[in-house]
Coordinates of C-alpha atoms in Angstrom, one line a residue:
M1 CA -17.5 -21.4 -24.5
T2 CA -17.5 -17.4 -22.8
A3 CA -14.4 -15.8 -23.4
P4 CA -12.6 -15.1 -20.3
S5 CA -12.4 -11.2 -19.3
P6 CA -10.4 -8.4 -19.9
A7 CA -7.9 -8.6 -17.0
D8 CA -8.0 -5.4 -14.5
S9 CA -6.0 -2.6 -15.0
V10 CA -3.7 -3.2 -12.5
A11 CA -3.0 -7.1 -13.1
R12 CA -2.9 -5.5 -16.9
E13 CA 0.0 -3.1 -16.0
V14 CA 1.6 -5.3 -13.8
L15 CA 2.0 -8.7 -15.1
G16 CA 0.9 -7.8 -18.7
A17 CA -1.9 -9.8 -18.5
V18 CA -4.6 -9.7 -20.8
N19 CA -7.7 -11.7 -19.9
S20 CA -8.7 -13.2 -16.1
R21 CA -7.2 -16.2 -17.5
D22 CA -4.2 -15.0 -18.4
V23 CA -3.7 -13.2 -14.7
L24 CA -4.5 -16.5 -13.0
M25 CA -1.8 -18.5 -14.9
R26 CA 0.6 -15.3 -14.7
V27 CA -0.4 -15.8 -10.4
S28 CA 0.1 -19.1 -10.4
L29 CA 3.9 -19.1 -11.9
L30 CA 4.4 -16.3 -8.8
C31 CA 2.6 -18.7 -5.9
E32 CA 4.8 -21.5 -8.3
R33 CA 8.6 -19.2 -7.9
F34 CA 7.9 -18.0 -4.4
L35 CA 5.8 -20.2 -2.8
G36 CA 6.6 -23.6 -4.1
A37 CA 3.6 -24.6 -5.1
R38 CA 0.7 -23.8 -8.2
V39 CA -2.9 -22.4 -7.9
T40 CA -5.4 -24.8 -8.8
T41 CA -8.3 -22.8 -7.5
R42 CA -9.3 -19.0 -7.7
L43 CA -10.8 -18.2 -4.5
F44 CA -11.9 -14.4 -5.2
H45 CA -10.6 -11.5 -6.7
R46 CA -10.8 -8.0 -5.9
V47 CA -9.6 -4.9 -7.3
S48 CA -9.3 -1.5 -5.6
V49 CA -5.2 0.1 -5.3
G50 CA -4.0 -3.2 -6.2
S51 CA -5.2 -6.8 -7.5
V52 CA -5.9 -9.2 -4.6
H53 CA -6.1 -12.8 -5.6
G54 CA -7.1 -15.6 -3.3
V55 CA -6.1 -18.7 -4.5
R56 CA -5.6 -22.2 -3.0
L57 CA -2.7 -23.7 -4.0
S58 CA -1.6 -27.3 -5.1
D59 CA -0.1 -28.2 -1.3
G60 CA -3.7 -27.2 0.2
R61 CA -2.7 -23.8 1.6
E62 CA -4.8 -20.8 0.8
V63 CA -3.3 -18.0 0.0
V64 CA -3.9 -14.1 -1.2
V65 CA -1.2 -12.4 -3.6
K66 CA -1.7 -8.6 -4.0
L67 CA -0.4 -7.0 -7.3
H68 CA 0.9 -3.8 -6.4
R69 CA 1.8 -1.1 -9.0
A70 CA 4.9 0.5 -9.8
F71 CA 4.2 3.7 -7.6
A72 CA 3.9 1.6 -4.3
P73 CA 8.0 1.5 -3.0
F74 CA 9.1 -1.2 -2.4
R75 CA 11.0 -0.3 0.2
Y76 CA 7.4 0.6 2.4
L77 CA 6.4 -2.6 1.2
K78 CA 9.4 -4.7 2.5
A79 CA 8.7 -3.1 6.0
L80 CA 5.1 -3.6 5.8
N81 CA 6.2 -7.5 5.6
E82 CA 8.3 -6.6 8.6
L83 CA 5.3 -5.2 10.2
Q84 CA 2.8 -7.8 9.8
A85 CA 4.7 -10.4 10.7
H86 CA 5.3 -8.9 14.2
V87 CA 2.0 -8.1 14.6
A88 CA 0.8 -11.3 13.9
D89 CA 3.2 -13.0 16.2
A90 CA 2.0 -10.8 18.7
G91 CA -1.3 -12.2 18.4
F92 CA -3.0 -9.5 16.4
P93 CA -5.5 -11.0 13.4
A94 CA -3.2 -10.0 10.4
P95 CA -2.5 -12.6 8.0
K96 CA 0.9 -13.8 8.5
P97 CA 3.6 -13.0 5.4
L98 CA 4.3 -15.9 3.7
A99 CA 7.5 -14.7 1.6
P100 CA 9.6 -11.2 1.3
P101 CA 7.9 -9.0 -1.2
A102 CA 8.6 -9.8 -5.0
R103 CA 9.8 -6.9 -7.2
L104 CA 8.6 -7.5 -10.5
P105 CA 9.7 -5.4 -13.8
N106 CA 6.6 -3.1 -13.7
G107 CA 5.5 -3.6 -10.1
S108 CA 5.6 -6.1 -7.2
A109 CA 3.6 -8.6 -5.6
T110 CA 2.8 -9.9 -2.2
F111 CA 1.9 -12.8 -0.6
E112 CA 0.3 -13.8 2.7
A113 CA -2.1 -16.7 4.1
S114 CA -5.4 -16.3 3.8
L115 CA -7.6 -15.2 6.9
A116 CA -11.1 -15.8 5.7
R117 CA -12.8 -16.2 8.8
G118 CA -15.5 -14.3 11.0
D119 CA -18.3 -11.9 9.9
P120 CA -18.2 -8.6 9.1
P121 CA -18.9 -6.2 12.5
D122 CA -21.9 -4.3 13.0
P123 CA -21.2 -1.0 13.9
D124 CA -24.8 -0.7 15.4
R125 CA -23.8 -2.9 18.2
P126 CA -22.4 -1.5 20.8
E127 CA -20.4 -4.2 21.9
H128 CA -19.0 -4.2 17.6
L129 CA -18.1 -0.9 18.2
A130 CA -15.7 -1.1 21.0
L131 CA -14.3 -4.0 19.4
M132 CA -13.7 -1.5 16.2
A133 CA -12.3 1.0 18.6
S134 CA -9.6 -0.9 20.5
G135 CA -8.6 -3.1 18.0
L136 CA -7.2 0.0 16.3
A137 CA -5.8 1.3 19.6
W138 CA -4.2 -2.2 20.1
L139 CA -2.9 -2.0 16.6
V140 CA -1.4 1.6 17.6
E141 CA 0.7 -0.2 20.9
L142 CA 2.3 -3.0 19.0
C143 CA 3.2 -1.0 16.2
E144 CA 5.2 1.4 18.6
P145 CA 8.9 -0.2 17.8
F146 CA 8.2 0.6 14.6
A147 CA 6.8 4.5 14.6
S148 CA 10.1 6.3 13.9
R149 CA 10.5 4.8 10.4
A150 CA 10.1 6.7 7.7
E151 CA 9.3 3.7 5.4
F152 CA 5.9 4.3 6.9
E153 CA 5.4 7.6 5.6
P154 CA 1.6 7.8 3.9
W155 CA 3.3 7.5 0.5
L156 CA -1.1 7.7 -1.1
A157 CA -1.3 10.7 0.5
R158 CA 1.7 13.1 -0.3
R159 CA -0.3 16.9 -1.4
R160 CA 1.1 17.7 -5.0
D161 CA -0.5 21.4 -4.9
G162 CA -0.5 21.8 -1.2
L163 CA -4.1 21.3 -0.7
W164 CA -4.8 17.8 -2.0
P165 CA -3.1 14.5 -2.8
I166 CA -3.2 12.8 -6.2
P167 CA -6.6 10.8 -5.9
H168 CA -6.4 7.2 -5.0
D169 CA -8.5 6.2 -8.2
A170 CA -7.6 7.6 -11.3
R171 CA -11.0 8.0 -12.2
F172 CA -11.2 11.1 -10.0
D173 CA -10.3 14.4 -11.6
F174 CA -10.2 17.3 -9.4
V175 CA -8.9 19.7 -11.8
A176 CA -11.3 19.5 -14.5
T177 CA -14.4 19.4 -11.5
A178 CA -13.4 22.5 -9.9
Q179 CA -16.2 24.3 -10.9
G180 CA -18.5 24.2 -8.0
A181 CA -16.4 22.8 -5.3
A182 CA -14.7 26.0 -4.1
W183 CA -16.7 25.9 -0.8
I184 CA -15.3 22.7 -0.2
D185 CA -12.1 23.8 -0.8
T186 CA -12.3 26.5 1.6
L187 CA -13.3 24.1 4.4
A188 CA -10.2 21.4 3.6
R189 CA -8.1 24.8 3.4
R190 CA -8.9 25.8 6.9
A191 CA -8.5 21.8 8.2
R192 CA -5.4 21.5 6.9
A193 CA -4.4 24.8 8.2
L194 CA -5.1 23.9 11.7
L195 CA -3.1 20.1 11.0
D196 CA -0.3 21.5 9.3
A197 CA 0.5 23.8 12.4
D198 CA 1.1 20.9 15.1
P199 CA 1.4 17.2 13.7
G200 CA 1.4 15.6 17.2
R201 CA 2.3 12.7 18.2
R202 CA 3.2 10.3 15.2
V203 CA 2.0 6.5 15.1
I204 CA 1.5 3.7 13.1
G205 CA -1.8 2.2 11.8
H206 CA -4.3 1.4 9.8
H207 CA -5.8 4.4 8.0
D208 CA -9.0 2.3 6.1
W209 CA -9.9 1.0 9.4
R210 CA -13.8 0.4 8.8
R211 CA -16.2 -2.6 8.2
E212 CA -15.6 -3.9 5.1
H213 CA -12.0 -4.9 6.5
L214 CA -12.7 -6.2 9.6
R215 CA -14.2 -9.5 10.8
V216 CA -15.7 -10.5 14.0
R217 CA -16.0 -13.8 15.7
Q218 CA -17.2 -14.9 19.3
G219 CA -16.9 -11.6 20.3
R220 CA -13.2 -11.0 19.4
L221 CA -11.5 -9.4 16.3
C222 CA -10.4 -12.2 14.3
A223 CA -9.2 -11.1 10.8
V224 CA -8.2 -7.7 9.2
Y225 CA -7.4 -6.9 5.8
D226 CA -6.1 -4.6 3.2
W227 CA -2.3 -4.4 5.1
D228 CA -1.0 -1.8 2.7
S229 CA -2.9 1.0 4.1
V230 CA -1.0 1.1 7.4
G231 CA 1.1 4.1 7.4
R232 CA 2.3 6.6 10.3
F233 CA 0.0 9.5 11.2
A234 CA -0.5 12.2 13.9
E235 CA -2.6 10.2 16.3
P236 CA -5.8 12.1 15.9
V237 CA -5.5 11.9 12.5
L238 CA -5.8 8.4 12.2
V239 CA -8.5 7.9 14.9
A240 CA -10.7 10.8 13.0
G241 CA -9.9 8.8 9.6
A242 CA -11.3 6.0 11.0
A243 CA -14.4 7.5 12.8
R244 CA -15.4 8.8 9.6
T245 CA -15.4 5.8 7.6
F246 CA -16.1 2.6 10.2
T247 CA -19.4 2.2 9.1
V248 CA -18.8 1.8 5.3
D249 CA -18.8 -1.4 3.4
W250 CA -18.8 -0.6 -0.5
S251 CA -20.2 -4.3 -0.7
R252 CA -23.3 -3.2 0.9
V253 CA -25.6 -2.3 -1.8
G254 CA -28.2 0.7 -1.1
Q255 CA -27.4 0.9 2.8
R256 CA -26.2 4.0 4.6
Q257 CA -22.8 4.3 4.4
Y258 CA -21.4 6.7 6.5
P259 CA -22.1 7.5 10.6
T260 CA -23.3 10.4 11.9
L261 CA -21.6 12.7 13.6
E262 CA -22.9 11.5 17.2
Q263 CA -21.2 7.9 16.3
M264 CA -18.0 9.5 14.7
H265 CA -17.7 11.1 18.7
E266 CA -18.9 7.5 19.9
F267 CA -15.7 5.3 18.2
L268 CA -13.6 8.2 19.7
D269 CA -14.6 7.8 23.3
A270 CA -14.5 4.2 22.8
Y271 CA -10.9 4.6 21.4
E272 CA -9.8 7.1 23.9
T273 CA -11.3 4.0 26.7
A274 CA -9.0 1.3 24.8
R275 CA -6.2 4.0 24.8
G276 CA -6.5 4.4 28.7
R277 CA -6.3 8.0 28.4
P278 CA -8.1 10.8 26.6
F279 CA -7.2 12.9 23.6
S280 CA -5.8 16.2 25.4
R281 CA -7.7 19.9 23.9
D282 CA -5.3 20.3 21.1
E283 CA -5.7 16.9 20.0
R284 CA -9.4 17.1 20.2
A285 CA -9.0 20.3 18.2
H286 CA -6.4 18.3 15.9
F287 CA -9.2 15.4 15.5
R288 CA -12.3 18.0 14.4
A289 CA -10.2 19.4 11.7
A290 CA -8.8 15.9 10.3
L291 CA -12.6 14.9 10.2
V292 CA -13.6 17.9 8.1
Y293 CA -10.4 17.3 6.1
G294 CA -11.3 13.7 5.2
A295 CA -14.6 14.3 4.6
A296 CA -13.9 17.6 2.3
Y297 CA -11.9 15.1 0.5
T298 CA -14.2 12.4 0.2
A299 CA -16.6 15.3 -1.0
R300 CA -14.2 16.3 -3.6
C301 CA -14.6 12.6 -4.6
E302 CA -18.2 12.3 -4.9
H303 CA -18.2 15.7 -6.6
S304 CA -16.0 14.6 -9.3
D305 CA -18.3 11.4 -9.5
D306 CA -21.6 13.4 -10.4
R307 CA -19.7 15.7 -12.8
T308 CA -18.3 12.4 -15.0
N309 CA -20.4 10.6 -14.2
F310 CA -18.1 7.9 -12.2
G311 CA -15.3 8.5 -15.2
R312 CA -17.4 7.5 -17.9
G313 CA -19.2 10.4 -19.1
P314 CA -18.2 14.1 -20.6
L315 CA -17.7 16.9 -18.1
A316 CA -21.5 17.6 -17.1
P317 CA -23.0 21.1 -14.9
P318 CA -22.1 21.1 -11.1
P319 CA -24.9 19.6 -9.5
D320 CA -28.0 22.0 -8.2
F321 CA -28.6 19.5 -4.7
V322 CA -26.1 17.3 -2.4
P323 CA -27.6 13.5 -1.7
T324 CA -28.8 13.5 1.8
E325 CA -26.1 10.9 3.3
S326 CA -23.1 12.1 1.4
M327 CA -20.0 13.6 3.0
R328 CA -20.8 16.5 1.2
A329 CA -24.1 16.7 3.2
F330 CA -22.1 16.3 6.6
L331 CA -19.5 18.9 5.4
Q332 CA -22.4 21.6 5.1
E333 CA -23.7 20.8 8.1
H334 CA -21.3 20.2 10.3
G335 CA -17.6 21.5 8.7
E336 CA -17.7 25.1 10.4
T337 CA -18.8 24.4 13.9
L338 CA -16.0 21.7 13.9
L339 CA -13.8 24.0 12.6
A340 CA -15.1 26.4 15.4
G341 CA -14.2 24.1 17.9
E342 CA -18.0 22.7 18.4
D343 CA -18.9 18.8 18.3

């Protein structure tokens, strides 16, 4: 018999689990305690910032349990639970929370209904691009009653050195890999100065709004995942984040991930149409600056991966070329012109 695989790092930290069998047992205990039924089947397991477990319960329900490390603010998870229920009740394709968040000794857990339906949108199809953009505009509108809530400030994006937040994955080391990245930092600093000068209208939306987290069926958006990516942002910053990554799906290996600049502007146009009014001149300037800053952050992650073999190896010299379809290539080609106010 094959031994169970080691527990993922999040489950190990939050549950104290040592292997995959142990994780499933402890997730089942959580479900018994907070949902009143034990786990009978594991449907899927994914790890990113959190540890996500799709399971079938003994009462037939299919649910998703997400484990959050201790640094995820519990007051944020409670507010998110409230917001998620609000938008689901309004007809938005959000998985409905099944219980309040559970505070655990080394983290927390959330419980929601499974929305395993539909297919990922095809961003190259104009009607799917329009669905993605209008879905984000719809979510922003539904979240308006929560827009003043401080709990939704983006806790993962807080900057620690005036320029960069703590990277979203521990494998990225911006300090150790700074050599060769000064040009990226320079563009990011210029973009950040524009963004910090006037944050603009603050809205609540999903800041990882991309193909991998969305599903469509019969011409409609039918499921949205990854709800701990919801936060409060200046609207041009939120839309720029989506425009810069809406084509991304890391489950598709060997395919182009990032959109072209033309596609980014197509997303903005579709969002403005759904919103019912165009961005102002200042909002468009903030949109462009946010494109540059977001691209620079991703470029720094790429640079770190190149120098550390994705966090697995010793520090290597800076690369002497930039891959064609990388965010570094996008930044080299468009960073200066975007900051200069040119599309």
